[in-house]
Amino acid sequence: MDTYTLVTRYGLFFIIEVFAIWFVVKVFKRKKLIELDTIKKSKEKWINILLKIVIGAWLIIINTGSIYPALLDIPYVINKDYKFIKGFAVSSDTGKTDVNWHMRSFWVKSGSKKVYVEARTSYVHVGDYMEVLYLPNSHLGTVIRRTESEE
């Protein structure tokens, strides 16, 4: 598995969790997130309430959608027990520019098994043959070998 991808993904999650802890402390201590001198105190109170609701909802979505699966993958990372699939891409990702450092998301199918993967690779086209190491819960992967389709 690509070390750069793992470090950047888990580093980002660590930063988000530090922010989440700061946010929870602010909410439970009933402290203001922002203080504005130019508006009335009643409006400042409602702005802070709205900010707390929006930021709280965003943190809940991020935690359940990304960080929780990444936490479930930690034993796989520690033991270097990555899942492996070889097969053909059944979806494509040709967004942005064709460079290897963009995260691409695509589906790989091998027989009846179909796996969603996010990996740093160049354009992915339907029919490309792929060999991919990936984490089963967060679907973060590394393309080991790839043969582009002739289409």
CSV table of C-alpha atoms in Angstrom, one decimal:
chain,number,residue,atom,x,y,z
A,1,MET,CA,0.0,0.0,0.0
A,2,ASP,CA,1.2,3.5,-0.8
A,3,THR,CA,2.6,5.1,2.4
A,4,TYR,CA,2.0,8.6,1.1
A,5,THR,CA,-1.7,7.9,0.6
A,6,LEU,CA,-2.1,6.4,4.0
A,7,VAL,CA,-0.2,9.2,5.8
A,8,THR,CA,-2.2,11.9,4.1
A,9,ARG,CA,-5.5,10.3,4.6
A,10,TYR,CA,-5.0,9.4,8.3
A,11,GLY,CA,-3.2,12.8,8.9
A,12,LEU,CA,-6.3,14.6,7.6
A,13,PHE,CA,-8.6,12.5,9.8
A,14,PHE,CA,-6.4,13.4,12.8
A,15,ILE,CA,-6.7,17.1,12.1
A,16,ILE,CA,-10.5,16.8,11.7
A,17,GLU,CA,-10.7,14.9,15.0
A,18,VAL,CA,-8.7,17.6,16.8
A,19,PHE,CA,-11.1,20.2,15.4
A,20,ALA,CA,-14.1,18.0,16.5
A,21,ILE,CA,-12.7,17.8,20.1
A,22,TRP,CA,-12.2,21.6,20.2
A,23,PHE,CA,-15.8,22.1,18.9
A,24,VAL,CA,-17.3,19.8,21.5
A,25,VAL,CA,-15.4,21.6,24.3
A,26,LYS,CA,-16.7,24.9,23.0
A,27,VAL,CA,-20.3,23.6,22.8
A,28,PHE,CA,-20.3,22.0,26.3
A,29,LYS,CA,-18.7,25.0,27.9
A,30,ARG,CA,-21.3,27.2,26.1
A,31,LYS,CA,-18.6,29.4,24.7
A,32,LYS,CA,-19.1,31.5,21.6
A,33,LEU,CA,-17.5,30.3,18.4
A,34,ILE,CA,-17.2,33.8,17.2
A,35,GLU,CA,-17.5,37.2,18.8
A,36,LEU,CA,-18.7,40.2,16.7
A,37,ASP,CA,-18.5,43.7,18.0
A,38,THR,CA,-20.4,45.3,15.0
A,39,ILE,CA,-23.8,43.6,15.6
A,40,LYS,CA,-26.3,43.3,18.4
A,41,LYS,CA,-25.7,40.6,21.0
A,42,SER,CA,-29.0,38.9,20.1
A,43,LYS,CA,-28.0,38.4,16.5
A,44,GLU,CA,-24.5,37.3,17.6
A,45,LYS,CA,-26.2,34.6,19.8
A,46,TRP,CA,-28.3,33.3,16.8
A,47,ILE,CA,-25.2,33.3,14.5
A,48,ASN,CA,-23.3,31.2,17.1
A,49,ILE,CA,-26.3,28.8,17.4
A,50,LEU,CA,-26.5,28.4,13.7
A,51,LEU,CA,-22.8,27.9,13.4
A,52,LYS,CA,-22.8,25.2,16.1
A,53,ILE,CA,-25.6,23.4,14.3
A,54,VAL,CA,-24.0,23.5,10.8
A,55,ILE,CA,-20.5,22.6,12.1
A,56,GLY,CA,-21.9,19.8,14.3
A,57,ALA,CA,-23.9,18.3,11.4
A,58,TRP,CA,-20.8,18.5,9.2
A,59,LEU,CA,-18.7,16.7,11.8
A,60,ILE,CA,-21.2,14.0,12.3
A,61,ILE,CA,-21.3,13.4,8.5
A,62,ILE,CA,-17.5,13.3,8.2
A,63,ASN,CA,-17.2,11.0,11.2
A,64,THR,CA,-19.7,8.5,10.1
A,65,GLY,CA,-18.9,8.6,6.4
A,66,SER,CA,-15.1,8.7,6.4
A,67,ILE,CA,-13.4,8.5,9.8
A,68,TYR,CA,-15.3,5.5,11.2
A,69,PRO,CA,-14.5,3.2,8.2
A,70,ALA,CA,-10.8,4.4,8.4
A,71,LEU,CA,-10.8,3.4,12.1
A,72,LEU,CA,-12.1,0.0,11.2
A,73,ASP,CA,-9.2,-0.3,8.7
A,74,ILE,CA,-6.5,0.4,11.3
A,75,PRO,CA,-5.9,-3.4,12.1
A,76,TYR,CA,-5.5,-4.1,8.4
A,77,VAL,CA,-2.9,-1.3,8.1
A,78,ILE,CA,-1.0,-2.4,11.2
A,79,ASN,CA,-0.8,-6.0,10.1
A,80,LYS,CA,-0.4,-5.0,6.4
A,81,ASP,CA,-3.3,-7.3,5.6
A,82,TYR,CA,-4.6,-5.5,2.6
A,83,LYS,CA,-7.3,-7.0,0.3
A,84,PHE,CA,-6.4,-7.8,-3.3
A,85,ILE,CA,-8.5,-7.8,-6.4
A,86,LYS,CA,-7.5,-8.2,-10.0
A,87,GLY,CA,-10.1,-7.6,-12.7
A,88,PHE,CA,-11.4,-5.0,-15.1
A,89,ALA,CA,-12.6,-1.5,-14.4
A,90,VAL,CA,-16.4,-1.2,-14.8
A,91,SER,CA,-16.5,2.5,-14.3
A,92,SER,CA,-14.3,5.4,-15.3
A,93,ASP,CA,-12.8,8.5,-13.7
A,94,THR,CA,-11.4,11.0,-16.2
A,95,GLY,CA,-11.8,14.1,-14.2
A,96,LYS,CA,-9.2,16.9,-13.8
A,97,THR,CA,-5.9,16.3,-15.5
A,98,ASP,CA,-4.2,13.0,-16.3
A,99,VAL,CA,-1.6,12.8,-13.6
A,100,ASN,CA,-0.9,10.0,-11.2
A,101,TRP,CA,-1.3,12.0,-7.9
A,102,HIS,CA,-5.1,12.6,-8.3
A,103,MET,CA,-7.4,10.4,-6.3
A,104,ARG,CA,-9.6,8.5,-8.7
A,105,SER,CA,-12.7,6.5,-7.7
A,106,PHE,CA,-13.7,3.5,-9.8
A,107,TRP,CA,-15.2,0.0,-9.6
A,108,VAL,CA,-13.2,-3.1,-10.3
A,109,LYS,CA,-15.0,-6.4,-11.2
A,110,SER,CA,-13.5,-9.8,-10.9
A,111,GLY,CA,-16.0,-12.6,-11.7
A,112,SER,CA,-19.0,-11.9,-9.5
A,113,LYS,CA,-17.0,-9.7,-7.0
A,114,LYS,CA,-17.3,-6.0,-7.6
A,115,VAL,CA,-15.2,-3.6,-5.4
A,116,TYR,CA,-15.3,0.2,-5.1
A,117,VAL,CA,-11.7,1.7,-4.8
A,118,GLU,CA,-10.2,5.2,-4.4
A,119,ALA,CA,-6.6,5.3,-5.6
A,120,ARG,CA,-3.9,7.7,-6.9
A,121,THR,CA,-3.6,6.9,-10.6
A,122,SER,CA,-4.0,8.4,-14.0
A,123,TYR,CA,-7.2,8.3,-16.0
A,124,VAL,CA,-9.3,5.1,-15.5
A,125,HIS,CA,-11.4,3.9,-18.4
A,126,VAL,CA,-14.0,1.1,-18.6
A,127,GLY,CA,-12.2,-2.1,-19.5
A,128,ASP,CA,-8.8,-1.3,-18.0
A,129,TYR,CA,-7.2,-4.3,-16.4
A,130,MET,CA,-6.3,-3.5,-12.8
A,131,GLU,CA,-4.5,-5.2,-9.9
A,132,VAL,CA,-5.3,-3.3,-6.8
A,133,LEU,CA,-4.5,-3.5,-3.1
A,134,TYR,CA,-7.2,-1.9,-1.0
A,135,LEU,CA,-8.6,-1.5,2.5
A,136,PRO,CA,-12.0,-3.2,2.9
A,137,ASN,CA,-13.9,-0.5,4.9
A,138,SER,CA,-12.5,2.9,3.6
A,139,HIS,CA,-11.9,1.5,0.1
A,140,LEU,CA,-8.5,3.3,-0.1
A,141,GLY,CA,-6.3,1.5,-2.5
A,142,THR,CA,-3.1,1.4,-4.5
A,143,VAL,CA,-2.9,0.2,-8.2
A,144,ILE,CA,-0.2,-2.4,-8.4
A,145,ARG,CA,-0.5,-3.2,-12.1
A,146,ARG,CA,-2.6,-1.7,-14.8
A,147,THR,CA,-3.1,-2.4,-18.5
A,148,GLU,CA,-5.2,0.2,-20.4
A,149,SER,CA,-8.0,-1.0,-22.6
A,150,GLU,CA,-7.6,-0.8,-26.3
A,151,GLU,CA,-10.8,1.3,-26.8
